[in-house]
Coordinates of C-alpha atoms in Angstrom, one line a residue:
X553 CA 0.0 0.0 0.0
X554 CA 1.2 3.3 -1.3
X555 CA 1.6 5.7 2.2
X556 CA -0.5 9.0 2.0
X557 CA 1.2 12.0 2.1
X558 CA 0.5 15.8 3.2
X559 CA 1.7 17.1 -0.5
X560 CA -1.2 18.2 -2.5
X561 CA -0.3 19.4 -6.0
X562 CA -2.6 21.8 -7.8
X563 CA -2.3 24.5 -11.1
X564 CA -3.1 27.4 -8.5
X565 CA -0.5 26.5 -5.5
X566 CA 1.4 29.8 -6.3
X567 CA -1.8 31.3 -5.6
X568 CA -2.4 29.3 -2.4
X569 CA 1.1 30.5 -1.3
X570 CA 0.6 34.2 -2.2
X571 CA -2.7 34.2 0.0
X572 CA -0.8 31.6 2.8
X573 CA 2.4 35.1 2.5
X574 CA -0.4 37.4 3.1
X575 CA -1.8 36.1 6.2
X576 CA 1.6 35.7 8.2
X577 CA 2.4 39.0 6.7
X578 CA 5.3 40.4 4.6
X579 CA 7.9 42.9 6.9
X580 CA 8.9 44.4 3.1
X581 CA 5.4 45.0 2.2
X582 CA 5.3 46.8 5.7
X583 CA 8.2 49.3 4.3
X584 CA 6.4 49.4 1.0
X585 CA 3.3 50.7 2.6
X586 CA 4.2 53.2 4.5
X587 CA 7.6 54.9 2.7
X588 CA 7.2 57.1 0.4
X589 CA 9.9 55.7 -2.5
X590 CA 8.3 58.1 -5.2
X591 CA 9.2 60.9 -3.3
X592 CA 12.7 59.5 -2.6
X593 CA 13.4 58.5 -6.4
X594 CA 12.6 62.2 -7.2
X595 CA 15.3 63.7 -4.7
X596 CA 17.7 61.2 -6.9
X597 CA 16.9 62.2 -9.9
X598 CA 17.6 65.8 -8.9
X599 CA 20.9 64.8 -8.2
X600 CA 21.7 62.5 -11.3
X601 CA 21.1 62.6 -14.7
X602 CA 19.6 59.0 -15.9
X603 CA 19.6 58.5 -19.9
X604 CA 15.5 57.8 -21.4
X605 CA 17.3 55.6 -24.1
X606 CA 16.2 58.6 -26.3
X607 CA 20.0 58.9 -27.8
X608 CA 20.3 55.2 -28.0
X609 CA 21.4 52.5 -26.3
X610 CA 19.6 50.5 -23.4
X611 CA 16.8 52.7 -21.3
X612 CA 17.5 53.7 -17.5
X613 CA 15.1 51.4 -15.1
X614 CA 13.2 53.8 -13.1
X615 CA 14.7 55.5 -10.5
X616 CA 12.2 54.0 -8.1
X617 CA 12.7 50.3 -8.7
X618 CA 16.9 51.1 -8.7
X619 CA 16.3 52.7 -4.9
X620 CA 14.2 50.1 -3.4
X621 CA 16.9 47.7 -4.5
X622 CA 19.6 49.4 -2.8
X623 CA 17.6 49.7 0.3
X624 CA 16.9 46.1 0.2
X625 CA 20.7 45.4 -0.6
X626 CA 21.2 47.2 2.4
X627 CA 18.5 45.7 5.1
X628 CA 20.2 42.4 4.3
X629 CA 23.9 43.8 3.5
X630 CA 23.6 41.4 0.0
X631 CA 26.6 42.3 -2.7
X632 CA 25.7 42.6 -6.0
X633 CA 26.2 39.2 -7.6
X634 CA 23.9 38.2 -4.4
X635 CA 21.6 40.7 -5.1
X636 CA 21.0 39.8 -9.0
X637 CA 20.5 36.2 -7.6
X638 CA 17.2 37.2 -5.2
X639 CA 15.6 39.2 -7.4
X640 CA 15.4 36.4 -10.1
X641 CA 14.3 34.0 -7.4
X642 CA 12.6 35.3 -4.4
X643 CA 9.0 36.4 -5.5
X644 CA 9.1 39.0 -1.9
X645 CA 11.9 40.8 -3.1
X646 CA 10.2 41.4 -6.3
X647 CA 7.3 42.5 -5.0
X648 CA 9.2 44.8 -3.5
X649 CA 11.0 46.3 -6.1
X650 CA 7.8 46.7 -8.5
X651 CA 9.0 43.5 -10.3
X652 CA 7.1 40.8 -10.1
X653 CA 5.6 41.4 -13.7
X654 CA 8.3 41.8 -15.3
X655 CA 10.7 39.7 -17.3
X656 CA 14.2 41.2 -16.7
X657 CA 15.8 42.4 -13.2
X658 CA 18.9 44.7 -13.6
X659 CA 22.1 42.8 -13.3
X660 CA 24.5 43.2 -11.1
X661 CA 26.7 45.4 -13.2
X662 CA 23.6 48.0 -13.6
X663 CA 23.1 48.0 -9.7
X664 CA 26.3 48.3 -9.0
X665 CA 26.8 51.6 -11.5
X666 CA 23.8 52.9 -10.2
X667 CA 25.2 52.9 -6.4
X668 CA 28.4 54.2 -7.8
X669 CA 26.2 57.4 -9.4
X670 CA 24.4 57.7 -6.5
X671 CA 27.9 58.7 -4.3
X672 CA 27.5 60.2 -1.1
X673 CA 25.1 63.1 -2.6
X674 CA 22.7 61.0 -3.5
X675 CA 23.2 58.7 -0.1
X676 CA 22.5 61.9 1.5
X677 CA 19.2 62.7 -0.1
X678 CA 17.9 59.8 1.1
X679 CA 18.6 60.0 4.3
X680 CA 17.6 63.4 4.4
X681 CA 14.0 62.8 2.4
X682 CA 13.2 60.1 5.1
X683 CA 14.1 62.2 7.9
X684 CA 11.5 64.6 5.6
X685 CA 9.4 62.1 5.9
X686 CA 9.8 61.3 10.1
X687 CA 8.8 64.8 10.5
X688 CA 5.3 64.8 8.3
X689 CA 4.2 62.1 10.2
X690 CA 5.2 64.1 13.2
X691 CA 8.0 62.4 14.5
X692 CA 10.4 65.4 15.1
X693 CA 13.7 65.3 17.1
X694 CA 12.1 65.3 21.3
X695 CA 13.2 64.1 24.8
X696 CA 16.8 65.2 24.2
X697 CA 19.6 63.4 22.2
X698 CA 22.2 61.0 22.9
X699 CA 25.8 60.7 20.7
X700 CA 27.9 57.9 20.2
X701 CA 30.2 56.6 17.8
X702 CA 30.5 53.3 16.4
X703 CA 33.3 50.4 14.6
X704 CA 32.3 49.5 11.4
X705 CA 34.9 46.9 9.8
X706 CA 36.4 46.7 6.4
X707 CA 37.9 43.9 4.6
X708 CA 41.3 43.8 6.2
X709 CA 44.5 44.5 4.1
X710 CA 48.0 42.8 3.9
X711 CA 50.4 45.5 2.9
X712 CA 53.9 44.9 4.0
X713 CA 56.2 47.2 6.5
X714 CA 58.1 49.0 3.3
X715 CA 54.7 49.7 1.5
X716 CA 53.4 51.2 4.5
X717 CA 56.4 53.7 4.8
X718 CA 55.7 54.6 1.5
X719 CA 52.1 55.2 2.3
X720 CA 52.9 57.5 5.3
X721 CA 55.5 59.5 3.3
X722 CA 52.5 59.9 0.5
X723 CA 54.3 58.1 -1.9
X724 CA 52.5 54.8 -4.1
X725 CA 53.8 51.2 -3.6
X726 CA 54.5 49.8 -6.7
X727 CA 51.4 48.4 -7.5
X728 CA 49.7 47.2 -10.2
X729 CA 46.7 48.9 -11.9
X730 CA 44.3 46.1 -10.6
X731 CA 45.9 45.6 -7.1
X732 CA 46.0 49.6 -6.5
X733 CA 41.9 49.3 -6.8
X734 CA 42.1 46.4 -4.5
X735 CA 43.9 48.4 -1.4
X736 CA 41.9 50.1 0.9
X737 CA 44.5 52.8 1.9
X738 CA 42.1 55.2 3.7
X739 CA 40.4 52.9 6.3
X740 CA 42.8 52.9 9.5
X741 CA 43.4 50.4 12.6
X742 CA 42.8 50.9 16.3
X743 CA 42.6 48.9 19.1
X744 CA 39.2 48.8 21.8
X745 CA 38.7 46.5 24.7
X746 CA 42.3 44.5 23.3
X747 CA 41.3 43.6 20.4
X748 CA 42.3 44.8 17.1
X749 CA 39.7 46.6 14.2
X750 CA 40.4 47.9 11.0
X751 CA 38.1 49.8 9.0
X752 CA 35.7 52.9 9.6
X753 CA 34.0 54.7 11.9
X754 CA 29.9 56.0 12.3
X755 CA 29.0 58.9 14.6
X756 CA 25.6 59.3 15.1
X757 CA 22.9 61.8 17.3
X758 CA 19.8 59.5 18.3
X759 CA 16.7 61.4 19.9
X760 CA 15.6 59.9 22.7
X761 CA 11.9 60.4 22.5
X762 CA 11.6 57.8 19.3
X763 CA 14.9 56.6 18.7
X764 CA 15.6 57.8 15.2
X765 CA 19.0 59.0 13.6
X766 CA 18.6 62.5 13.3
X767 CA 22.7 63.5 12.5
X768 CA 25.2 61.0 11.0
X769 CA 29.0 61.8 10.4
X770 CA 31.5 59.4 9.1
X771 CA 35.2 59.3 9.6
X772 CA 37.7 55.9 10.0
X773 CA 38.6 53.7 12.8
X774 CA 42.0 55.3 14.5
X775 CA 39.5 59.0 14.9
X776 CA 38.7 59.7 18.4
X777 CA 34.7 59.5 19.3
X778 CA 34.6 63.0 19.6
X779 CA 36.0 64.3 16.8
X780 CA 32.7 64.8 14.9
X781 CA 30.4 65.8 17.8
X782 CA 30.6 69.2 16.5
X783 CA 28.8 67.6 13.1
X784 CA 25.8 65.1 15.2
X785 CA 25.1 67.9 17.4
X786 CA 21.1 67.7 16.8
X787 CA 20.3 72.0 17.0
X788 CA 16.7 71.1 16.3
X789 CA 15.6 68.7 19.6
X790 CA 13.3 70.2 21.5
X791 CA 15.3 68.7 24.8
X792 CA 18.0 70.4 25.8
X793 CA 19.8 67.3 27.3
X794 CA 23.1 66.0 25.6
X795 CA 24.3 62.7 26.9
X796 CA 27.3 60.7 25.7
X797 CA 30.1 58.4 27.6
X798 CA 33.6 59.2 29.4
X799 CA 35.0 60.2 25.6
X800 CA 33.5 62.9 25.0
X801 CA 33.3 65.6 27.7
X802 CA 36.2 68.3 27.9
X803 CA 36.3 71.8 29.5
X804 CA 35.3 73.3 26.0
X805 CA 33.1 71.3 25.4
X806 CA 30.6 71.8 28.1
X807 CA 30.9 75.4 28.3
X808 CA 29.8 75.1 24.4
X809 CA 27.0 73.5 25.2
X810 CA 26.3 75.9 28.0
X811 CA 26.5 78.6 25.6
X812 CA 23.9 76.8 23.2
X813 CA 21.6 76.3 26.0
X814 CA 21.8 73.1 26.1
X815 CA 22.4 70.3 29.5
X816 CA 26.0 68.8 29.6
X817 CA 24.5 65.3 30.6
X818 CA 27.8 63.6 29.9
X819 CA 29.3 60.9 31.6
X820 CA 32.7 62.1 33.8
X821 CA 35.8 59.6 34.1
X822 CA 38.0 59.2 37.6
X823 CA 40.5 61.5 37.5
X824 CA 43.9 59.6 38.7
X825 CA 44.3 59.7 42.2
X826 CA 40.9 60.6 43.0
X827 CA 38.1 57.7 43.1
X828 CA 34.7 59.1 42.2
X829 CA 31.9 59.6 44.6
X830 CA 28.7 58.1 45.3
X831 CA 26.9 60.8 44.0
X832 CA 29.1 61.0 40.6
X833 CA 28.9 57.3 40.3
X834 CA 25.1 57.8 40.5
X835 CA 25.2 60.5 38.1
X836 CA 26.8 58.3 35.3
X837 CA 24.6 55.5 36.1
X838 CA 21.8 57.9 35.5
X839 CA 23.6 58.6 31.9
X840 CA 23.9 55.3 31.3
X841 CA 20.2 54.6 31.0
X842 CA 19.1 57.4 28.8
X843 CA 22.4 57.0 26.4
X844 CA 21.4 53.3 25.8
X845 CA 19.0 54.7 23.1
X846 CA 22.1 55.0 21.2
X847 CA 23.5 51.5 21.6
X848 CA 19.8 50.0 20.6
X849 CA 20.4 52.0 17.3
X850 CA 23.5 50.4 17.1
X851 CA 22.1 46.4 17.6
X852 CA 19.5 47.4 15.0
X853 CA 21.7 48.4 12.0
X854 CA 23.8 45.4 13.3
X855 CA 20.6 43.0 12.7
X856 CA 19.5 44.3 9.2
X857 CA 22.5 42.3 7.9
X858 CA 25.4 43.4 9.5
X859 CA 27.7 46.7 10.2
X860 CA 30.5 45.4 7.8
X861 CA 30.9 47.3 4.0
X862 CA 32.7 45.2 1.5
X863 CA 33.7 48.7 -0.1
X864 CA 37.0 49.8 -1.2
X865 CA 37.6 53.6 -0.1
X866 CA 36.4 56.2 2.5
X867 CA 34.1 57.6 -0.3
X868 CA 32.0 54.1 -0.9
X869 CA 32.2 53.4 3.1
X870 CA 30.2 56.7 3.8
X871 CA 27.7 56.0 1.4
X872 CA 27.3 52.4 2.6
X873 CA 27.1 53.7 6.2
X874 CA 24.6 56.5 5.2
X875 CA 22.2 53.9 3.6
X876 CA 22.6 51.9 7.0
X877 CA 21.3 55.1 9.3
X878 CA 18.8 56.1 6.5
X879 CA 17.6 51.9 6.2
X880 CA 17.4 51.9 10.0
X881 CA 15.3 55.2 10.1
X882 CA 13.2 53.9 6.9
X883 CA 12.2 50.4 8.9
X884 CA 11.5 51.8 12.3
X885 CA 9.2 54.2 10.8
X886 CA 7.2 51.9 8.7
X887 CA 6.8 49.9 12.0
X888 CA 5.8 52.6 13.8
X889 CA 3.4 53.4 11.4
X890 CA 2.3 49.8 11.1
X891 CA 1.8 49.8 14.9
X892 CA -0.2 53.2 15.2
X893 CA 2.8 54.6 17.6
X894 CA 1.5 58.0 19.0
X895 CA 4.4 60.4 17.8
X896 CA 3.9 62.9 21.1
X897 CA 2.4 60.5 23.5
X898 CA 3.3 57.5 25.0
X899 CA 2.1 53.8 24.4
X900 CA 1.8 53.2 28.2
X901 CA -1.0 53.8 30.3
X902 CA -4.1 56.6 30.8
X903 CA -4.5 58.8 28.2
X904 CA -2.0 57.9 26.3
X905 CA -3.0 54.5 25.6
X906 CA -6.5 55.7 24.9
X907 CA -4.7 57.6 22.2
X908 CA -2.7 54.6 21.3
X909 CA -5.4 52.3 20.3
X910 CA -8.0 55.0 19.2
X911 CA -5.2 55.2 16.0
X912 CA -5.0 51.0 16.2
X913 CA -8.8 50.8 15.5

């Protein structure tokens, strides 16, 4: 006797799945919904000039379908080749990108030209058209702001002692052509906690009302964590309140911030010799738990794929790391969205809750 099986086969089982996917529910479709990529495609194509096929040649794909493929190459830090590959075979991705009718996908020579046009302009734009977007639905820069910098790593390189001289003294190894374009001569080493990291760094301003990136500045791995607080100070949160760890705070520092008007909530470190106090040890505990904000930020670009860029060159690593803060910000408002999130009250009890669901219903 032949055993029965759970397998049924039928013409409309793609069907049956595509109803079975819209039950469980699709996270891109979520992003889809609720971010504006028409709006975002027109800030590129302010920024670059993409050929109709008018002149000849192969047409442009639309400016739309090419960004929602970099922001999905970015929530899932795919290359290119990897890329190409999903789109042919995962019908959510295509979906996504506004292909699922059609019967080419760009290649991954055509994505990968269209992130190098892009640059760090056009990873700008975006980043700035969905902060654009974070403040029409209301969700402006509140409760205060908390800065901290962050390790992204970078392929690591061999060059040799003698190469490296020549490098300091601004001089080229001799090189090939195609090796030159292989070494990454810009991203630098450091050391944290004992262990060694080579690549870049992201500083970052994260309000402390929602949790979104509101300033982002790049630089590489040997740069101190303060060096671009200057650039992530937020001017635009309505609190007043600056936190950030034991790297940051100097004597000029706070009495610039006391000149801004805003409140030096900084952590302080021991001075040698002297053992802190209850009361400061207290005070940087208090830190502590409003500047975690910043370190969630963090775990959440590290779970959309990853914090590593597989680029070559400071240039490439800013735009990758731009795409990461404006991908985090482009996510976490689609969910908030999705979940009815009051922007100015909070999801907890009394009036707020009533609030809360009022926008859920």
């Amino acid at each position: 006797m032949t055993p029965r099986s759970a397998l049924k086969f039928d013409l409309f089982a793609e069907a049956s799945r595509q109803h079975k996917r819209d039950e469980v529910g699709d996270p891109l479709q979520v992003i889809a919904r609720h971010i504006d990529f028409a709006e975002l495609a027109r800030l590129v194509d302010a920024l670059i000039e993409r050929g109709g096929g008018r002149r000849g040649g192969r047409p442009a794909y639309p400016t739309e379908v090419m960004v929602r493929i970099l922001v999905l190459k970015r929530l899932y830090n795919l290359s290119d080749e990897q890329m190409e590959y999903q789109l042919l075979d995962r019908g959510s991705y295509q979906r996504f990108c506004l292909l699922q009718d059609a019967m080419n996908v760009p290649d991954r020579n055509t994505i990968w030209r269209f992130g190098e046009r892009l640059g760090v302009g056009g990873a700008t734009a975006l980043f700035q058209g969905v902060d654009a977007q974070l403040q029409r639905h209301g969700y402006i820069a509140r409760g205060g702001q908390a800065i901290d910098a962050t390790l992204v790593p970078a392929p690591r390189q061999h060059i040799g002692q003698q190469e490296r001289r020549t490098l300091a003294q601004g001089g080229q190894p001799d090189w090939s052509q195609a090796r030159r374009r292989q070494k990454d001569v810009e991203a630098t080493h450091t050391k944290k906690h004992g262990k060694s990291h080579f690549g870049y760094k992201l500083s970052v301003s994260v309000d402390l009302k929602h949790g979104f990136i509101r300033r982002l500045a790049t630089g590489t791995a040997s740069e101190h964590d303060g060096h671009h607080f200057d650039e992530v100070l937020d001017m635009h949160n309505t609190g007043r309140a600056v936190h950030a760890d034991k790297a940051y705070p100097s004597r000029q520092r706070c009495q610039m911030l006391k000149v801004l008007g805003f409140v030096d909530a900084m952590q302080r470190r021991a001075q040698a010799g002297r053992p802190q106090s209850e009361c400061q040890k207290g005070r940087n505990q208090r830190i502590a738990k409003k500047r975690a904000k910043v370190e969630h930020v963090f775990a959440g670009i590290r779970h959309l794929g990853g914090k590593f860029v597989r680029t070559i060159g400071q240039a490439r690593a800013t735009v990758g790391m731009t795409m990461m803060a404006a991908c985090y910000n482009m996510k976490r408002l689609a969910w908030f969205l999705h979940r009815g999130v009051d922007a100015f009250f909070k999801p907890a009890t009394g009036k707020a809750q009533v609030r809360l669901q009022t926008v859920k219903v």
